[in-house]
Coordinates of C-alpha atoms in Angstrom, one line a residue:
X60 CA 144.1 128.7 171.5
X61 CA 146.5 126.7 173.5
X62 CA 145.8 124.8 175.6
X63 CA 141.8 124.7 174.6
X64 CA 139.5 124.1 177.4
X65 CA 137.5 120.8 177.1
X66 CA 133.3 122.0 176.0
X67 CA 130.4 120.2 175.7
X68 CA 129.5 121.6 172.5
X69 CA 128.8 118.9 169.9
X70 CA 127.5 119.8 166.2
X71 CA 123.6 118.3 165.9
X72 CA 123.0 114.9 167.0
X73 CA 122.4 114.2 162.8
X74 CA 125.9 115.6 161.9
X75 CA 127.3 113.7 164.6
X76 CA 125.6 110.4 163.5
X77 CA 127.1 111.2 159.9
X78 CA 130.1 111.8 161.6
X79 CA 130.4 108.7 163.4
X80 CA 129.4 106.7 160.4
X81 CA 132.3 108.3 158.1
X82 CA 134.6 107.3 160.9
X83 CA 133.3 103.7 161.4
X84 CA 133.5 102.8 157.9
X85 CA 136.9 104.1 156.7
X86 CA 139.3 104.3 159.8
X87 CA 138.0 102.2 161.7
X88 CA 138.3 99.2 159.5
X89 CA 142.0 99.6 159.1
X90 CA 143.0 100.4 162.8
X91 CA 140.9 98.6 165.3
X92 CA 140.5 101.0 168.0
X93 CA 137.3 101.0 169.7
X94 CA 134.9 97.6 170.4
X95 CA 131.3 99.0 168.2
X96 CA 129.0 98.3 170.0
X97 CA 130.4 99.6 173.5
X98 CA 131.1 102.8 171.8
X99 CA 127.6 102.9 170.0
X100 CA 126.0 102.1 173.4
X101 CA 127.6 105.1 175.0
X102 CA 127.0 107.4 172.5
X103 CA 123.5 106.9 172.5
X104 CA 123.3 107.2 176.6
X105 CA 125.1 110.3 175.8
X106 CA 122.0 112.1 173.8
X107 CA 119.6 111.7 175.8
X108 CA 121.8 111.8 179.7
X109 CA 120.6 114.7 181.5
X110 CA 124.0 115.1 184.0
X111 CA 127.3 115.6 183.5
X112 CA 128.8 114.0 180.1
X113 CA 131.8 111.7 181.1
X114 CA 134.9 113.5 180.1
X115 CA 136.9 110.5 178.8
X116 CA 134.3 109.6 176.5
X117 CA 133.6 112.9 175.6
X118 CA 136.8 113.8 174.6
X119 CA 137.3 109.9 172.6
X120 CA 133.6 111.1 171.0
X121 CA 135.6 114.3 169.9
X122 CA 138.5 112.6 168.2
X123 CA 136.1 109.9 166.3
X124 CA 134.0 113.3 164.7
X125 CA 137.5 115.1 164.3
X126 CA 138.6 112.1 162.4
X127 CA 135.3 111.6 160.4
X128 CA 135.4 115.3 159.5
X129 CA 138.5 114.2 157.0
X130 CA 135.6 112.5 154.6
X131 CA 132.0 114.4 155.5
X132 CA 132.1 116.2 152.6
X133 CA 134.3 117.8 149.7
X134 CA 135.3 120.6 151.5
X135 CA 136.1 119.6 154.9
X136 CA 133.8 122.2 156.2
X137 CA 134.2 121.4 159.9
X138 CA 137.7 121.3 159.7
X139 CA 137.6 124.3 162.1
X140 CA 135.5 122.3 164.2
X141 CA 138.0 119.1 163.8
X142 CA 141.0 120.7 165.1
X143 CA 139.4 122.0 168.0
X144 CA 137.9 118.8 169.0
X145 CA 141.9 117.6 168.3
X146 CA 143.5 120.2 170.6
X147 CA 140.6 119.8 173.4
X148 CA 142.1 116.3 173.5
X149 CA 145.7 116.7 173.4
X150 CA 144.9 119.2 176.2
X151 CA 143.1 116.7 178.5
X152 CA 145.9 114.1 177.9
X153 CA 148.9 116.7 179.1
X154 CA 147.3 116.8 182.1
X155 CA 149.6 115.7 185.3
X156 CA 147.3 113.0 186.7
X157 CA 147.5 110.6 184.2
X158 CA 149.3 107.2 185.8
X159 CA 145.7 106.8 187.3
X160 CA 144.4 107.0 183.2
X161 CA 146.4 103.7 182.4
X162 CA 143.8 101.4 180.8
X163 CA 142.7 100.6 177.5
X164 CA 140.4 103.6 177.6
X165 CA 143.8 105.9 178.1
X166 CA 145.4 103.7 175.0
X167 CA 142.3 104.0 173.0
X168 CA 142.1 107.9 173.3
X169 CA 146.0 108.3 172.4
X170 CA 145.4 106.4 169.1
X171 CA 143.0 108.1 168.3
X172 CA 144.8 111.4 168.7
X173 CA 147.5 109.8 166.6
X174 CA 145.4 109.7 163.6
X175 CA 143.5 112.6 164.0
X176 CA 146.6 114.7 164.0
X177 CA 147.7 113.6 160.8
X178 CA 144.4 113.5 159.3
X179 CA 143.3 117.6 160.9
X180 CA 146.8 118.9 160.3
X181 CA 147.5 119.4 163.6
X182 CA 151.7 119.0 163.7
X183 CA 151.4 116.0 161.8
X184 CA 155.2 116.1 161.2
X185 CA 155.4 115.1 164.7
X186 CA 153.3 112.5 165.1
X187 CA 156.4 109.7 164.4
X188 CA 157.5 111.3 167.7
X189 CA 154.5 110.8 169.8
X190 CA 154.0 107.4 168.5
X191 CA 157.2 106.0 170.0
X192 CA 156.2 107.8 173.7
X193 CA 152.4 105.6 173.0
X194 CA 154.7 102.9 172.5
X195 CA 156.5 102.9 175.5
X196 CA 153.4 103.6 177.2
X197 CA 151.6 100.3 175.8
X198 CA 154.8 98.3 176.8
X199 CA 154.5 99.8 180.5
X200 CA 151.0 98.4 180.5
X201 CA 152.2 95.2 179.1
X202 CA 150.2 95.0 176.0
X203 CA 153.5 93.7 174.1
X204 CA 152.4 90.5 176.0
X205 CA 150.0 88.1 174.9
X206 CA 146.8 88.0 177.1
X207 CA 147.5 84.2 177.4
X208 CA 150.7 85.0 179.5
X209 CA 148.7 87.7 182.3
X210 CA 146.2 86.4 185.1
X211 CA 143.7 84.4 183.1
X212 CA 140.3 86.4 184.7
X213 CA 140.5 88.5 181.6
X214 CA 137.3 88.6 179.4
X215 CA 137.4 87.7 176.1
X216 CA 136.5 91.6 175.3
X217 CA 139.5 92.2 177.2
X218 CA 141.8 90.1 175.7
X219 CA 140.7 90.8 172.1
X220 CA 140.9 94.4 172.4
X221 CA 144.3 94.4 173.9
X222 CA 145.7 92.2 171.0
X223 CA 143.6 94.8 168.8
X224 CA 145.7 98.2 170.3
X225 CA 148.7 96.7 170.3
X226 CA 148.1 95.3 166.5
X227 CA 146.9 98.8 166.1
X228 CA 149.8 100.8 167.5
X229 CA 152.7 98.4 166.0
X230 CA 151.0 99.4 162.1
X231 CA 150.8 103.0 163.0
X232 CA 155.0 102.9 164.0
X233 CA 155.5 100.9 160.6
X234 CA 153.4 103.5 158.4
X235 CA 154.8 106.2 160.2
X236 CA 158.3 105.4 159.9
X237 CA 158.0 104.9 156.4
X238 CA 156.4 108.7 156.1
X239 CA 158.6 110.6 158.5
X240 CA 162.2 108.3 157.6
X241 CA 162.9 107.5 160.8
X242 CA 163.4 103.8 162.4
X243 CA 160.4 101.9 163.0
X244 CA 160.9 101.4 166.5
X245 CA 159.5 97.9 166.6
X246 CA 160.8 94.6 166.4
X247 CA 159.3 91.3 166.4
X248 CA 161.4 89.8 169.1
X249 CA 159.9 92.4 171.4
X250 CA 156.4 91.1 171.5
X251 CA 154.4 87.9 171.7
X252 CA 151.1 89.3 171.7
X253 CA 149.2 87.6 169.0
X254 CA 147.2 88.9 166.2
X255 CA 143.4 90.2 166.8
X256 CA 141.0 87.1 166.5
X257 CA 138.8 86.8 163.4
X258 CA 135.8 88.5 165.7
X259 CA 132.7 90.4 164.6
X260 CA 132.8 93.0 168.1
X261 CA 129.0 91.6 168.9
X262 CA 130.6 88.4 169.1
X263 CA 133.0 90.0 172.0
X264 CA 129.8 90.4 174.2
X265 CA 129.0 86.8 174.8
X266 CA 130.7 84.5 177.1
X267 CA 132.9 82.0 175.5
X268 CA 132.7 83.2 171.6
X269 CA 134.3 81.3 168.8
X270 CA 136.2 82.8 166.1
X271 CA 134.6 82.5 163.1
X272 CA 136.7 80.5 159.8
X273 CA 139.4 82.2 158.2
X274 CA 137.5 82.1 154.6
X275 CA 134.7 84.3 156.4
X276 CA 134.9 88.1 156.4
X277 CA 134.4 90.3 160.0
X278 CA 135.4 93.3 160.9
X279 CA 138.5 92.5 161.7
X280 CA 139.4 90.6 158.6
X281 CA 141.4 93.4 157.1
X282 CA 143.8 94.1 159.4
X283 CA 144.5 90.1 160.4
X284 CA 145.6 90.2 156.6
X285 CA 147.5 93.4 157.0
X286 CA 149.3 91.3 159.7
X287 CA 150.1 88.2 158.0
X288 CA 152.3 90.8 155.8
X289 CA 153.7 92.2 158.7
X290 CA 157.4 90.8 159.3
X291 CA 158.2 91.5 155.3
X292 CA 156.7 95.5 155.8
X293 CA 158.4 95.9 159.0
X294 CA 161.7 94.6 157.0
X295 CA 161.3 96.9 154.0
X296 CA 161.1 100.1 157.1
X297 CA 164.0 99.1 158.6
X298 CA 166.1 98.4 155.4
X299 CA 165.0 101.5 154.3
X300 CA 165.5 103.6 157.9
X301 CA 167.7 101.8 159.9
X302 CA 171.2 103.3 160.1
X303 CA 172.9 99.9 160.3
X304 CA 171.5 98.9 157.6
X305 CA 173.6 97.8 154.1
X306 CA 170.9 98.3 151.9
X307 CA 172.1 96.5 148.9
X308 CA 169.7 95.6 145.6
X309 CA 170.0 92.1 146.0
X310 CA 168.1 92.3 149.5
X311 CA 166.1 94.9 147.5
X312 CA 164.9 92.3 145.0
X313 CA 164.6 89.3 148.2
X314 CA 162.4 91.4 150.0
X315 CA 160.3 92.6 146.9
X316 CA 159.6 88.8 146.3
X317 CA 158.7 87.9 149.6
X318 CA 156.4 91.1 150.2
X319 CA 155.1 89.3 147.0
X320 CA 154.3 85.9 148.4
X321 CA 152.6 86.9 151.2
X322 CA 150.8 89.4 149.4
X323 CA 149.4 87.1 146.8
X324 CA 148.2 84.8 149.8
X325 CA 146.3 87.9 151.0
X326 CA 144.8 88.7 147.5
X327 CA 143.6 85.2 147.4
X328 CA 141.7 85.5 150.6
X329 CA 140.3 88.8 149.5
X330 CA 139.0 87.5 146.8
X331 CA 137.3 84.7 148.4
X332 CA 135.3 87.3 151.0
X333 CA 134.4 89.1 147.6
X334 CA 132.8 85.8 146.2
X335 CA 131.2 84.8 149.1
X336 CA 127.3 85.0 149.7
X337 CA 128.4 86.7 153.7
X338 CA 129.5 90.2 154.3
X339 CA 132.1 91.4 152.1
X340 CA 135.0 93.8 152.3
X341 CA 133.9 97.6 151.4
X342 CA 135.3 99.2 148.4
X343 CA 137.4 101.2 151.0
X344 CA 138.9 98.4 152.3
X345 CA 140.1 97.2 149.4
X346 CA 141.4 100.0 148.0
X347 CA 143.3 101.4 151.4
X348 CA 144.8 97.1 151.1
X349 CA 145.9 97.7 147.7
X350 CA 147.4 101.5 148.9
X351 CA 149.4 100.3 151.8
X352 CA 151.0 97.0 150.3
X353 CA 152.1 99.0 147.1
X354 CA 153.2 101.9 148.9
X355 CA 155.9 99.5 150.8
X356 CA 156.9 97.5 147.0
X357 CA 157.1 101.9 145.8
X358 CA 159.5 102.9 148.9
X359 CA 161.6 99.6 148.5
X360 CA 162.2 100.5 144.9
X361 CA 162.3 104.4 145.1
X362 CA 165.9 104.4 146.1
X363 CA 166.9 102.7 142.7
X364 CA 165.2 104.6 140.5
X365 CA 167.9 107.3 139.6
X366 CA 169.8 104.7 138.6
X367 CA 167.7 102.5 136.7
X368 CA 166.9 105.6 134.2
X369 CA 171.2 105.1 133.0
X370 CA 171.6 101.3 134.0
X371 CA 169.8 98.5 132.9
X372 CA 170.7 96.2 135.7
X373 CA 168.1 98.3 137.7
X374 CA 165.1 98.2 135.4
X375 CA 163.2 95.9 137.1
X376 CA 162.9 98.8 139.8
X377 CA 161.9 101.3 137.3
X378 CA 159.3 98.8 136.2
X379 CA 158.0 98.4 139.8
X380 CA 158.2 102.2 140.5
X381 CA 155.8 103.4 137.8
X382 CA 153.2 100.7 137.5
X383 CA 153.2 100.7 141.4
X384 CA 152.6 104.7 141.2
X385 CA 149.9 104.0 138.8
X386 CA 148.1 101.7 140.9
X387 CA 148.2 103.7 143.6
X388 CA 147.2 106.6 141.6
X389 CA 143.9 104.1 140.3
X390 CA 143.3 103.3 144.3
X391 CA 142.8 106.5 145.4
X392 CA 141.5 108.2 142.1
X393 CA 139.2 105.4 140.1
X394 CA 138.4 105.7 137.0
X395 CA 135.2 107.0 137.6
X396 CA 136.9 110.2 139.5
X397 CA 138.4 110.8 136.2
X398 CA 135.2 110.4 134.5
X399 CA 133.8 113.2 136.9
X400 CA 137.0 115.1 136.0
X401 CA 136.3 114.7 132.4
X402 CA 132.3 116.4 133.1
X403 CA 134.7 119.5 134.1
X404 CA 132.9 118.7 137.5
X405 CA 135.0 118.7 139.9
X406 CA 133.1 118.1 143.4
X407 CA 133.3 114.3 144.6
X408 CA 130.4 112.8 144.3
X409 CA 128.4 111.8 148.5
X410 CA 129.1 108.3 147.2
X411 CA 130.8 105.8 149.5
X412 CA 133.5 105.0 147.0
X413 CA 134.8 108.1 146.9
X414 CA 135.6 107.8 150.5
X415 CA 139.4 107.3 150.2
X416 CA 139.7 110.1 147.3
X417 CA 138.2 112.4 150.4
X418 CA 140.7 111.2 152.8
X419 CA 143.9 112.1 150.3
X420 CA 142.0 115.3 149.3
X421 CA 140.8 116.9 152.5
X422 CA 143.5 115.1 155.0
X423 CA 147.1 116.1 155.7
X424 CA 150.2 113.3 156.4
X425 CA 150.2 110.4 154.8
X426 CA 147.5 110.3 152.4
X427 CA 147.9 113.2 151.1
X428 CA 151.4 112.8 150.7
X429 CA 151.1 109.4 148.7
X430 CA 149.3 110.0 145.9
X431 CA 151.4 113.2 145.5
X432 CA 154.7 110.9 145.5
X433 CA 153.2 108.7 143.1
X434 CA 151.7 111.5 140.5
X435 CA 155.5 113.2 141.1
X436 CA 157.0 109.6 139.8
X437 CA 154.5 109.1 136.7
X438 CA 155.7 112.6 136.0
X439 CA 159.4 111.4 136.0
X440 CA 159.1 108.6 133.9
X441 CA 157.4 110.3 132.0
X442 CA 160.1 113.1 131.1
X443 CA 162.5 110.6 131.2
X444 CA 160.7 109.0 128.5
X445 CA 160.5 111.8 126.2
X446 CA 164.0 112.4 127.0
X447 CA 165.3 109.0 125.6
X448 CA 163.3 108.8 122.6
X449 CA 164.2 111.9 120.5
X450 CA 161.5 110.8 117.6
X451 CA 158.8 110.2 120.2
X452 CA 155.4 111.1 119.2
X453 CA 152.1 112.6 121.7
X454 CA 150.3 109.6 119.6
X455 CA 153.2 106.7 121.4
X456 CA 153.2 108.5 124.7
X457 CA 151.0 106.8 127.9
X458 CA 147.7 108.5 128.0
X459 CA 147.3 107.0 131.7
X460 CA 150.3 108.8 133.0
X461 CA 149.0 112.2 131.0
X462 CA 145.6 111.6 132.4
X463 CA 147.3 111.0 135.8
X464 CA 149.1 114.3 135.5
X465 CA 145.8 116.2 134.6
X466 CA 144.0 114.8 137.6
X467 CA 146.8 115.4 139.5
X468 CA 146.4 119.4 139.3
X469 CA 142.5 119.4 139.8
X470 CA 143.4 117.6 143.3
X471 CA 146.0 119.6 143.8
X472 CA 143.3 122.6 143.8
X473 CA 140.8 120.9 146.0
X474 CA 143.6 120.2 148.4
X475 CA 143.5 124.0 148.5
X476 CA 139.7 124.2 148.6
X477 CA 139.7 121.4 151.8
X478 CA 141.6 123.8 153.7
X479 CA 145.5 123.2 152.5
X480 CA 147.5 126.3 153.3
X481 CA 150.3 126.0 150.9
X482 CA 150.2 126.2 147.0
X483 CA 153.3 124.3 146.7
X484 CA 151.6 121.3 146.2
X485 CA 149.4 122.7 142.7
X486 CA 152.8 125.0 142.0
X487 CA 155.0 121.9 141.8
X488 CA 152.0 119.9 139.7
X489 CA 151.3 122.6 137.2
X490 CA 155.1 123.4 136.4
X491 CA 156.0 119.9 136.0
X492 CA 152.9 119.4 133.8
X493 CA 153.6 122.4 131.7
X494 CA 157.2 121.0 131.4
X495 CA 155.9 117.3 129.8
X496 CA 153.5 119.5 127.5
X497 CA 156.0 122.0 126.4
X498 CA 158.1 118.4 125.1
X499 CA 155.6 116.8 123.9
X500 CA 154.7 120.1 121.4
X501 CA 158.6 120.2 120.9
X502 CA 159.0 124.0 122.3
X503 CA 162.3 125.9 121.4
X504 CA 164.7 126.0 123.7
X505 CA 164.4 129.6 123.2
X506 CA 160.8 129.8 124.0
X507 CA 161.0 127.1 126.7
X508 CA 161.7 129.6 129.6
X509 CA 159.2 131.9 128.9
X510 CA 156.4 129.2 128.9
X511 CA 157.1 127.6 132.2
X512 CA 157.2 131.0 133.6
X513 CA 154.0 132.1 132.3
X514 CA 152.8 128.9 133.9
X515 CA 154.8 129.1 137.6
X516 CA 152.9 132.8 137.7
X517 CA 149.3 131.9 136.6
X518 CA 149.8 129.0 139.3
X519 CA 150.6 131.2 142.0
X520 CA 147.9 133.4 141.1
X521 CA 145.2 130.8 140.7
X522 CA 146.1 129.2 144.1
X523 CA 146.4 132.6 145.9
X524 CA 143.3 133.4 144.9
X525 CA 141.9 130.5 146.2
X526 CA 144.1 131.5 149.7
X527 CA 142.3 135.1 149.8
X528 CA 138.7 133.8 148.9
X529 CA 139.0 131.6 152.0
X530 CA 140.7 134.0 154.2
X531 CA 138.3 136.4 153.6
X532 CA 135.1 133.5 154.4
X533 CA 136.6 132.3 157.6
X534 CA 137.0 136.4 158.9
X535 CA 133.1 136.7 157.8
X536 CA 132.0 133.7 159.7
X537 CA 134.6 134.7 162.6
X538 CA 132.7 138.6 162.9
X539 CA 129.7 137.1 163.8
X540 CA 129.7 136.4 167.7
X541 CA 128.5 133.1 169.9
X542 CA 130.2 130.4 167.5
X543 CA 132.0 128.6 170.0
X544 CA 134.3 126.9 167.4
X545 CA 135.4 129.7 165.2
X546 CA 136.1 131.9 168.6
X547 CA 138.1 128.9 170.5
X548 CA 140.1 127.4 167.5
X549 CA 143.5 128.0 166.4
X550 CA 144.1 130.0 163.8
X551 CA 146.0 128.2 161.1
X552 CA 147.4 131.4 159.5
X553 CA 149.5 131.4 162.9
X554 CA 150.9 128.5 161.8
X555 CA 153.9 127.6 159.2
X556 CA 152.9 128.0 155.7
X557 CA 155.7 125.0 154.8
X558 CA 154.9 122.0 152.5
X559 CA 153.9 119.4 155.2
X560 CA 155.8 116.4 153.5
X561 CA 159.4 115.3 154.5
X562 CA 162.0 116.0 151.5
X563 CA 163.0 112.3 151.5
X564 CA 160.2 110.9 149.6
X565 CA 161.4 112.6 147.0
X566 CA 165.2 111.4 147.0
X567 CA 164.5 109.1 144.2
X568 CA 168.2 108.1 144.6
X569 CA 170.2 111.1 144.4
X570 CA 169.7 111.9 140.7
X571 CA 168.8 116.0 141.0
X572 CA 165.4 114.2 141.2
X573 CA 163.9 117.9 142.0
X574 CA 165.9 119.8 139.9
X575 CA 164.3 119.2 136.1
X576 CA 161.6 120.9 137.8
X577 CA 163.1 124.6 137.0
X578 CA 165.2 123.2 134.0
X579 CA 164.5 126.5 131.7
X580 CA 163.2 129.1 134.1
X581 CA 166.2 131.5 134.6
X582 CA 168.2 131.0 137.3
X583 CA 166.8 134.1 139.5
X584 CA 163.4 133.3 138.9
X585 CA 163.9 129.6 139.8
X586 CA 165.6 130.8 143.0
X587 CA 162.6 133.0 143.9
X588 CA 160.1 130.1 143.6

């Protein structure tokens, strides 16, 4: 319950090193938060310390294991655990006697909040909101200036991690904008602090260290590429968000062709850390690049769309939309998910590559609203297709967008399975699914209705079922008495039911682009779903 008292419980030292690791290698490589080694050093110390943990790393330990919870497993088993660990913090931060907290520590702990929100499902509708007070915070502490410009007797740790945060906080406003639809809240002429230095962290802890060349991967690689793209995102946000703005096509297609230079430049330099005989980029990291540069080329185009499917002069944004939906689709579920799929086994496989599949399936906010916009899209198109073409066959139609759409219902259901405690998500799949198939067989108008609503009931029941199998687990494990995390966490049937996802990232340009959803279910049973 509200507000949770800070414990010292922690699960066993061997979940916790998994725990770490599943952080370290996924989140941590896209928002540099935390300087390795320092953090490795003190989590260690904190094993085998007989006195009193220290509360501010205890609570940042928290966060990191609340946040590598999101991809231990299929299930997200210690999601309990996670949001716990999540309200424990947000508790400790509300506290009154924070101005003395103001250090990169303080910074460090708020990120990490940030994500874990979104990632546990902790009001990750609100997290846009938070993100501008961190903000303001960082610019009160001066981290929008560059470390060249304050008293030089900062370290070189110092001064890299302060570029880091701000680098840090300034992508999480950009992504965060373009999930909730709000402004941005950033500009470039409000900062001068430059980007993080191409660093491996142990080269932090020497005295005068040199970055290393530009063609040689770190771990900080990834996001100095996500930064040379930065001006063009931050431009697509705020023509998108920005109430001023005119938002005409033809700045549309200028910004989808610069957002195309600068990503080929980075695609180029990926590819020459994959060739190299040094470290190379995980499979993560270059799936989560390919995810957030297609996700800005998809929201550029997204308001065009409606209008491309009845004027030509817009096709080049239909194009975009669908084969940018299908990449990200690919990203997050490879080919080899399907082929697991295909098996009819549906658990993801312990393998690393899998690790961003975890994320969309067993996280909340933006990753699990992505691939959900994009399978919603392929779905579209792919109506719209059969729509235009009167004579057109199941042989002539895009098995990758059916195979998409199949996929798209088994995640739907181990959304539910990880802990998601709405069925909207698998209702809206299967219905939309069961409308392309019910073309595709060339069902009678007559029988049309009938069919979807045979399918909009076995949906609800499959995914209530689900709902009731889990309800019924989590009051087993809560009977039993001395489980410190299933006593002191929230319960999340307190909480609202509601889709988590804002309604605008499915405006795809004012074109009823919901409403084909229910086209054949009577109008009273549409209204009751």
């Amino acid at each position: 319950m509200w507000p949770a008292k800070i414990s010292t419980y922690l699960p066993p030292k061997a979940v916790a090193d998994e725990l770490v690791d599943c952080y370290l290698r996924t989140t941590e490589t896209v928002y540099r938060i935390l300087h390795i080694p320092t953090f490795k050093r003190d989590y260690e110390a904190h094993w085998v310390s007989q006195g009193e943990p220290s509360t501010p790393f205890l609570v940042q330990l928290k966060l990191v294991l609340a946040i590598g919870a999101a991809t231990y497993d299929d299930t997200f088993s210690l999601r309990a655990s996670a949001m716990q660990w999540v309200y424990e913090a947000m508790t400790w931060l509300s506290e009154p006697w924070f101005k003395h907290r103001l250090n990169i520590q303080y910074i460090q702990t708020n990120l990490l909040v940030l994500i874990a929100r979104e990632l546990v499902d902790v009001g990750p509708d609100l997290v846009w909101i938070s993100t501008g007070t961190l903000l303001r915070t960082a610019i009160y502490m001066g981290l929008h200036k560059d470390p060249k410009r304050l008293p030089p007797n900062m370290t070189p740790l110092i001064i890299e991690m302060r570029r880091r945060l701000w680098n840090t906080l300034i992508e999480l406003c950009l992504q965060l904008s373009l999930t909730s639809g709000g402004p941005s809240m950033i500009a470039l002429d409000m900062f001068d602090t430059e980007p993080p230095g191409n660093f491996d962290d142990e080269q932090l802890m020497t005295e005068d260290p040199v970055p290393r060349p530009e063609d040689s991967f770190t771990q900080t690689s990834l996001v100095i590429c996500l930064r040379k793209t930065f001006p063009t995102r931050l431009a697509i946000a705020k023509f998108l968000n920005d109430h001023s703005s005119q938002a005409t096509y033809e700045e549309a297609l200028r910004l989808d062709a610069e957002l195309r230079r600068s990503y080929k430049i980075v695609l180029r330099t990926l590819q020459t850390y994959r060739t190299s005989a040094g470290p190379q980029p995980s499979q993560f990291e270059m799936d989560i690049m390919s995810v957030v540069m297609n996700r800005h080329f998809l929201s550029l185009h997204i308001p065009f769309y409606a209008l491309s499917l009845q004027e030509a002069a817009y096709a080049f944004s239909r194009k975009v939309v669908v084969e940018t939906s299908l990449k990200i689709w690919r990203a997050i579920y490879p080919p080899s998910y399907n082929e697991v799929i295909q098996t009819g086994n549906d658990t993801i496989s312990a393998d690393h590559r899998y690790d961003l599949t975890r994320l969309a399936i067993c996280g909340s906010g933006t990753f699990r609203i992505i691939p959900l916009q994009a399978s919603t899209l392929i779905a579209t198109e792919l109506r719209a297709q059969l729509q235009e073409e009167d004579t057109l066959g199941p042989g002539l139609v895009r098995q990758d967008f059916l195979s998409v759409m199949q996929e798209a219902k088994i995640s739907a259901l181990q959304c539910i399975r990880a802990g998601e405690t709405s069925i909207k998500g698998y209702f809206l799949i299967s219905v939309i699914t069961a409308q392309i198939e019910a073309l595709l067989k060339g069902t009678t108008k007559e029988e049309f209705p009938p069919f979807l609503l045979k399918v909009a009931e076995e949906a609800e029941e499959t995914g209530l079922a689900i709902l009731e199998e889990m309800v019924a687990q989590q009051q087993a494990e809560g009977s039993g008495e001395g489980s410190e995390q299933t006593q002191s966490t929230p319960s999340r049937n307190q909480e609202d039911w509601d889709f988590p996802m804002s309604d605008f990232l499915f405006d795809f340009g004012n074109a009823e682009s919901a409403d084909w959803v229910f086209e054949g279910i009577p109008p009273q049973e549409s209204l009751l779903l």
